């Protein structure tokens, strides 16, 4: 009897998947995951680039306002501040047109939430009694109060580069992001954002 011979000798239906079917399914899942990660990386990169462009536009607008209000661009004539600190202190209202500290500060020129700083969150009475000649005490206080560095940081964690006066001798200021690689100069300026 043929029916009897087939039973128990490999002729019954299997209830699971074969090893090859499982490998094919895992390969397809792996390919789809790799494709989605590539797309995800592109979306994140595009989002960061757009955010940097918006922040640079906001800083440039604030620099125009600063120049209109004070007759020039932010500068620290005694070179106590780094250019990034000078930019932050000036646009946050702590640096005046002469490069000296302004206590109590002017109203900030940068939109309050764009960089994650709430420049109105502190009590003016808590500002330490300092002069600019005392160095970094105001910067340290601001850093502690704001819980961030006293500089404007791009989406890749680099300080926005601010030059005034410009190192190349051109008129006006220079403001840009180093981009995702965090580098500038020969061979590295391709991803810099002006």
mmCIF file of N, CA, C and O in Angstrom, residues 2-69:
data_model
loop_
_atom_site.group_PDB
_atom_site.id
_atom_site.type_symbol
_atom_site.label_atom_id
_atom_site.label_comp_id
_atom_site.label_asym_id
_atom_site.label_seq_id
_atom_site.Cartn_x
_atom_site.Cartn_y
_atom_site.Cartn_z
ATOM 1 N N UNK A 2 0.684 2.068 -1.003
ATOM 2 C CA UNK A 2 1.519 3.251 -1.176
ATOM 3 C C UNK A 2 1.298 4.260 -0.060
ATOM 4 O O UNK A 2 2.232 4.920 0.349
ATOM 5 N N UNK A 3 0.073 4.431 0.409
ATOM 6 C CA UNK A 3 -0.213 5.410 1.451
ATOM 7 C C UNK A 3 0.544 5.059 2.713
ATOM 8 O O UNK A 3 1.038 5.915 3.417
ATOM 9 N N UNK A 4 0.614 3.769 2.966
ATOM 10 C CA UNK A 4 1.288 3.338 4.174
ATOM 11 C C UNK A 4 2.787 3.576 4.072
ATOM 12 O O UNK A 4 3.426 3.982 5.022
ATOM 13 N N UNK A 5 3.387 3.392 2.941
ATOM 14 C CA UNK A 5 4.831 3.585 2.775
ATOM 15 C C UNK A 5 5.211 5.051 2.906
ATOM 16 O O UNK A 5 6.300 5.385 3.362
ATOM 17 N N UNK A 6 4.339 5.959 2.478
ATOM 18 C CA UNK A 6 4.670 7.383 2.517
ATOM 19 C C UNK A 6 4.662 7.966 3.910
ATOM 20 O O UNK A 6 5.372 8.904 4.204
ATOM 21 N N UNK A 7 3.889 7.447 4.790
ATOM 22 C CA UNK A 7 3.800 7.998 6.130
ATOM 23 C C UNK A 7 5.057 7.690 6.912
ATOM 24 O O UNK A 7 5.556 6.585 6.909
ATOM 25 N N UNK A 8 5.584 8.728 7.556
ATOM 26 C CA UNK A 8 6.734 8.535 8.407
ATOM 27 C C UNK A 8 8.042 8.495 7.664
ATOM 28 O O UNK A 8 9.089 8.374 8.270
ATOM 29 N N UNK A 9 8.039 8.534 6.344
ATOM 30 C CA UNK A 9 9.283 8.494 5.574
ATOM 31 C C UNK A 9 9.529 9.807 4.832
ATOM 32 O O UNK A 9 9.940 9.834 3.692
ATOM 33 N N UNK A 10 9.247 10.941 5.461
ATOM 34 C CA UNK A 10 9.514 12.235 4.862
ATOM 35 C C UNK A 10 8.428 12.722 3.941
ATOM 36 O O UNK A 10 8.601 13.709 3.253
ATOM 37 N N UNK A 11 7.328 12.102 3.892
ATOM 38 C CA UNK A 11 6.268 12.497 2.977
ATOM 39 C C UNK A 11 5.227 13.394 3.657
ATOM 40 O O UNK A 11 4.335 13.859 3.011
ATOM 41 N N UNK A 12 5.365 13.642 4.947
ATOM 42 C CA UNK A 12 4.364 14.481 5.605
ATOM 43 C C UNK A 12 4.684 15.965 5.394
ATOM 44 O O UNK A 12 5.827 16.330 5.130
ATOM 45 N N UNK A 13 3.704 16.829 5.545
ATOM 46 C CA UNK A 13 3.884 18.270 5.384
ATOM 47 C C UNK A 13 4.585 18.850 6.591
ATOM 48 O O UNK A 13 4.287 18.487 7.723
ATOM 49 N N UNK A 14 5.492 19.795 6.312
ATOM 50 C CA UNK A 14 6.217 20.438 7.410
ATOM 51 C C UNK A 14 5.453 21.676 7.867
ATOM 52 O O UNK A 14 4.858 22.378 7.060
ATOM 53 N N UNK A 15 5.533 21.958 9.159
ATOM 54 C CA UNK A 15 4.798 23.096 9.715
ATOM 55 C C UNK A 15 5.684 24.335 9.833
ATOM 56 O O UNK A 15 5.196 25.401 10.120
ATOM 57 N N UNK A 16 6.999 24.292 9.636
ATOM 58 C CA UNK A 16 7.901 25.428 9.822
ATOM 59 C C UNK A 16 8.525 25.891 8.523
ATOM 60 O O UNK A 16 8.167 25.440 7.432
ATOM 61 N N UNK A 17 9.494 26.809 8.648
ATOM 62 C CA UNK A 17 10.226 27.327 7.495
ATOM 63 C C UNK A 17 11.551 26.589 7.358
ATOM 64 O O UNK A 17 12.155 26.178 8.346
ATOM 65 N N UNK A 18 12.025 26.501 6.142
ATOM 66 C CA UNK A 18 13.335 25.877 5.930
ATOM 67 C C UNK A 18 14.409 26.902 6.241
ATOM 68 O O UNK A 18 14.151 28.117 6.309
ATOM 69 N N UNK A 19 15.616 26.448 6.410
ATOM 70 C CA UNK A 19 16.750 27.322 6.703
ATOM 71 C C UNK A 19 16.958 28.327 5.562
ATOM 72 O O UNK A 19 17.208 29.504 5.806
ATOM 73 N N UNK A 20 16.796 27.921 4.357
ATOM 74 C CA UNK A 20 16.981 28.819 3.210
ATOM 75 C C UNK A 20 15.911 29.900 3.205
ATOM 76 O O UNK A 20 16.200 31.071 2.955
ATOM 77 N N UNK A 21 14.672 29.546 3.510
ATOM 78 C CA UNK A 21 13.608 30.544 3.560
ATOM 79 C C UNK A 21 13.891 31.577 4.646
ATOM 80 O O UNK A 21 13.702 32.784 4.447
ATOM 81 N N UNK A 22 14.377 31.141 5.796
ATOM 82 C CA UNK A 22 14.728 32.067 6.872
ATOM 83 C C UNK A 22 15.879 32.981 6.467
ATOM 84 O O UNK A 22 15.858 34.187 6.733
ATOM 85 N N UNK A 23 16.899 32.453 5.817
ATOM 86 C CA UNK A 23 18.035 33.265 5.374
ATOM 87 C C UNK A 23 17.610 34.306 4.342
ATOM 88 O O UNK A 23 18.055 35.460 4.382
ATOM 89 N N UNK A 24 16.755 33.923 3.415
ATOM 90 C CA UNK A 24 16.257 34.867 2.411
ATOM 91 C C UNK A 24 15.472 35.987 3.095
ATOM 92 O O UNK A 24 15.644 37.167 2.788
ATOM 93 N N UNK A 25 14.606 35.635 4.037
ATOM 94 C CA UNK A 25 13.812 36.649 4.747
ATOM 95 C C UNK A 25 14.715 37.596 5.534
ATOM 96 O O UNK A 25 14.530 38.816 5.510
ATOM 97 N N UNK A 26 15.722 37.052 6.235
ATOM 98 C CA UNK A 26 16.653 37.900 6.989
ATOM 99 C C UNK A 26 17.464 38.806 6.069
ATOM 100 O O UNK A 26 17.730 39.961 6.401
ATOM 101 N N UNK A 27 17.853 38.306 4.909
ATOM 102 C CA UNK A 27 18.592 39.124 3.947
ATOM 103 C C UNK A 27 17.732 40.282 3.467
ATOM 104 O O UNK A 27 18.202 41.426 3.393
ATOM 105 N N UNK A 28 16.484 40.018 3.154
ATOM 106 C CA UNK A 28 15.579 41.084 2.707
ATOM 107 C C UNK A 28 15.388 42.119 3.813
ATOM 108 O O UNK A 28 15.450 43.331 3.569
ATOM 109 N N UNK A 29 15.178 41.681 5.035
ATOM 110 C CA UNK A 29 15.028 42.598 6.161
ATOM 111 C C UNK A 29 16.297 43.435 6.336
ATOM 112 O O UNK A 29 16.245 44.646 6.559
ATOM 113 N N UNK A 30 17.457 42.820 6.209
ATOM 114 C CA UNK A 30 18.729 43.537 6.324
ATOM 115 C C UNK A 30 18.897 44.596 5.250
ATOM 116 O O UNK A 30 19.338 45.715 5.528
ATOM 117 N N UNK A 31 18.536 44.267 4.029
ATOM 118 C CA UNK A 31 18.634 45.231 2.926
ATOM 119 C C UNK A 31 17.687 46.406 3.167
ATOM 120 O O UNK A 31 18.076 47.571 3.004
ATOM 121 N N UNK A 32 16.478 46.132 3.576
ATOM 122 C CA UNK A 32 15.519 47.202 3.860
ATOM 123 C C UNK A 32 15.997 48.082 5.016
ATOM 124 O O UNK A 32 15.858 49.312 4.975
ATOM 125 N N UNK A 33 16.566 47.479 6.046
ATOM 126 C CA UNK A 33 17.077 48.251 7.182
ATOM 127 C C UNK A 33 18.235 49.145 6.746
ATOM 128 O O UNK A 33 18.317 50.310 7.146
ATOM 129 N N UNK A 34 19.132 48.624 5.932
ATOM 130 C CA UNK A 34 20.266 49.417 5.448
ATOM 131 C C UNK A 34 19.785 50.591 4.603
ATOM 132 O O UNK A 34 20.304 51.709 4.713
ATOM 133 N N UNK A 35 18.798 50.347 3.760
ATOM 134 C CA UNK A 35 18.261 51.427 2.934
ATOM 135 C C UNK A 35 17.594 52.497 3.786
ATOM 136 O O UNK A 35 17.761 53.691 3.542
ATOM 137 N N UNK A 36 16.867 52.101 4.803
ATOM 138 C CA UNK A 36 16.186 53.085 5.648
ATOM 139 C C UNK A 36 17.192 53.869 6.485
ATOM 140 O O UNK A 36 17.009 55.059 6.723
ATOM 141 N N UNK A 37 18.284 53.244 6.928
ATOM 142 C CA UNK A 37 19.310 53.964 7.686
ATOM 143 C C UNK A 37 19.985 55.020 6.815
ATOM 144 O O UNK A 37 20.265 56.117 7.262
ATOM 145 N N UNK A 38 20.239 54.680 5.558
ATOM 146 C CA UNK A 38 20.827 55.649 4.633
ATOM 147 C C UNK A 38 19.902 56.829 4.426
ATOM 148 O O UNK A 38 20.328 57.984 4.433
ATOM 149 N N UNK A 39 18.642 56.572 4.265
ATOM 150 C CA UNK A 39 17.650 57.634 4.091
ATOM 151 C C UNK A 39 17.529 58.452 5.366
ATOM 152 O O UNK A 39 17.460 59.676 5.325
ATOM 153 N N UNK A 40 17.520 57.786 6.508
ATOM 154 C CA UNK A 40 17.432 58.476 7.795
ATOM 155 C C UNK A 40 18.620 59.406 7.978
ATOM 156 O O UNK A 40 18.460 60.549 8.395
ATOM 157 N N UNK A 41 19.822 58.935 7.652
ATOM 158 C CA UNK A 41 21.020 59.762 7.768
ATOM 159 C C UNK A 41 20.930 60.994 6.884
ATOM 160 O O UNK A 41 21.294 62.098 7.290
ATOM 161 N N UNK A 42 20.415 60.816 5.673
ATOM 162 C CA UNK A 42 20.248 61.949 4.760
ATOM 163 C C UNK A 42 19.253 62.958 5.321
ATOM 164 O O UNK A 42 19.480 64.172 5.257
ATOM 165 N N UNK A 43 18.156 62.483 5.876
ATOM 166 C CA UNK A 43 17.135 63.368 6.435
ATOM 167 C C UNK A 43 17.711 64.161 7.612
ATOM 168 O O UNK A 43 17.498 65.372 7.714
ATOM 169 N N UNK A 44 18.447 63.505 8.486
ATOM 170 C CA UNK A 44 19.057 64.184 9.634
ATOM 171 C C UNK A 44 20.068 65.222 9.156
ATOM 172 O O UNK A 44 20.099 66.347 9.655
ATOM 173 N N UNK A 45 20.896 64.867 8.177
ATOM 174 C CA UNK A 45 21.888 65.809 7.645
ATOM 175 C C UNK A 45 21.211 67.024 7.029
ATOM 176 O O UNK A 45 21.631 68.162 7.253
ATOM 177 N N UNK A 46 20.150 66.811 6.277
ATOM 178 C CA UNK A 46 19.419 67.920 5.654
ATOM 179 C C UNK A 46 18.764 68.796 6.723
ATOM 180 O O UNK A 46 18.758 70.029 6.609
ATOM 181 N N UNK A 47 18.226 68.177 7.772
ATOM 182 C CA UNK A 47 17.605 68.933 8.865
ATOM 183 C C UNK A 47 18.645 69.792 9.572
ATOM 184 O O UNK A 47 18.412 70.971 9.856
ATOM 185 N N UNK A 48 19.825 69.238 9.855
ATOM 186 C CA UNK A 48 20.882 69.991 10.523
ATOM 187 C C UNK A 48 21.374 71.148 9.658
ATOM 188 O O UNK A 48 21.618 72.245 10.150
ATOM 189 N N UNK A 49 21.504 70.900 8.364
ATOM 190 C CA UNK A 49 21.942 71.954 7.453
ATOM 191 C C UNK A 49 20.920 73.091 7.431
ATOM 192 O O UNK A 49 21.277 74.262 7.496
ATOM 193 N N UNK A 50 19.654 72.748 7.355
ATOM 194 C CA UNK A 50 18.600 73.770 7.336
ATOM 195 C C UNK A 50 18.581 74.548 8.646
ATOM 196 O O UNK A 50 18.418 75.768 8.647
ATOM 197 N N UNK A 51 18.756 73.860 9.759
ATOM 198 C CA UNK A 51 18.793 74.535 11.064
ATOM 199 C C UNK A 51 19.954 75.513 11.125
ATOM 200 O O UNK A 51 19.808 76.639 11.599
ATOM 201 N N UNK A 52 21.120 75.105 10.633
ATOM 202 C CA UNK A 52 22.285 75.992 10.622
ATOM 203 C C UNK A 52 22.023 77.219 9.751
ATOM 204 O O UNK A 52 22.392 78.341 10.126
ATOM 205 N N UNK A 53 21.385 77.032 8.604
ATOM 206 C CA UNK A 53 21.074 78.162 7.727
ATOM 207 C C UNK A 53 20.131 79.145 8.419
ATOM 208 O O UNK A 53 20.305 80.364 8.318
ATOM 209 N N UNK A 54 19.150 78.637 9.152
ATOM 210 C CA UNK A 54 18.203 79.498 9.880
ATOM 211 C C UNK A 54 18.935 80.248 10.992
ATOM 212 O O UNK A 54 18.726 81.452 11.183
ATOM 213 N N UNK A 55 19.800 79.546 11.733
ATOM 214 C CA UNK A 55 20.542 80.191 12.817
ATOM 215 C C UNK A 55 21.487 81.264 12.284
ATOM 216 O O UNK A 55 21.591 82.348 12.872
ATOM 217 N N UNK A 56 22.167 80.992 11.173
ATOM 218 C CA UNK A 56 23.071 81.989 10.581
ATOM 219 C C UNK A 56 22.269 83.213 10.140
ATOM 220 O O UNK A 56 22.690 84.355 10.363
ATOM 221 N N UNK A 57 21.111 82.989 9.536
ATOM 222 C CA UNK A 57 20.260 84.112 9.125
ATOM 223 C C UNK A 57 19.833 84.940 10.335
ATOM 224 O O UNK A 57 19.834 86.176 10.287
ATOM 225 N N UNK A 58 19.484 84.272 11.439
ATOM 226 C CA UNK A 58 19.088 84.984 12.664
ATOM 227 C C UNK A 58 20.263 85.782 13.222
ATOM 228 O O UNK A 58 20.091 86.935 13.652
ATOM 229 N N UNK A 59 21.464 85.192 13.207
ATOM 230 C CA UNK A 59 22.641 85.912 13.703
ATOM 231 C C UNK A 59 22.972 87.110 12.816
ATOM 232 O O UNK A 59 23.320 88.188 13.313
ATOM 233 N N UNK A 60 22.869 86.940 11.502
ATOM 234 C CA UNK A 60 23.142 88.058 10.585
ATOM 235 C C UNK A 60 22.131 89.185 10.778
ATOM 236 O O UNK A 60 22.505 90.365 10.754
ATOM 237 N N UNK A 61 20.872 88.834 10.987
ATOM 238 C CA UNK A 61 19.853 89.856 11.253
ATOM 239 C C UNK A 61 20.172 90.586 12.552
ATOM 240 O O UNK A 61 20.075 91.816 12.624
ATOM 241 N N UNK A 62 20.571 89.839 13.583
ATOM 242 C CA UNK A 62 20.928 90.451 14.863
ATOM 243 C C UNK A 62 22.167 91.339 14.712
ATOM 244 O O UNK A 62 22.246 92.400 15.342
ATOM 245 N N UNK A 63 23.119 90.944 13.873
ATOM 246 C CA UNK A 63 24.305 91.779 13.641
ATOM 247 C C UNK A 63 23.940 93.090 12.949
ATOM 248 O O UNK A 63 24.500 94.149 13.265
ATOM 249 N N UNK A 64 22.997 93.039 12.008
ATOM 250 C CA UNK A 64 22.523 94.262 11.359
ATOM 251 C C UNK A 64 21.864 95.169 12.400
ATOM 252 O O UNK A 64 22.120 96.389 12.439
ATOM 253 N N UNK A 65 21.028 94.583 13.260
ATOM 254 C CA UNK A 65 20.385 95.358 14.327
ATOM 255 C C UNK A 65 21.429 95.960 15.266
ATOM 256 O O UNK A 65 21.321 97.123 15.667
ATOM 257 N N UNK A 66 22.434 95.174 15.619
ATOM 258 C CA UNK A 66 23.494 95.658 16.509
ATOM 259 C C UNK A 66 24.213 96.841 15.869
ATOM 260 O O UNK A 66 24.455 97.863 16.509
ATOM 261 N N UNK A 67 24.554 96.713 14.597
ATOM 262 C CA UNK A 67 25.257 97.799 13.897
ATOM 263 C C UNK A 67 24.379 99.050 13.825
ATOM 264 O O UNK A 67 24.854 100.170 14.015
ATOM 265 N N UNK A 68 23.081 98.851 13.578
ATOM 266 C CA UNK A 68 22.155 99.979 13.531
ATOM 267 C C UNK A 68 22.082 100.671 14.890
ATOM 268 O O UNK A 68 22.107 101.899 14.966
ATOM 269 N N UNK A 69 22.024 99.896 15.957
ATOM 270 C CA UNK A 69 21.892 100.450 17.313
ATOM 271 C C UNK A 69 23.189 101.045 17.855
ATOM 272 O O UNK A 69 23.160 101.994 18.635
#
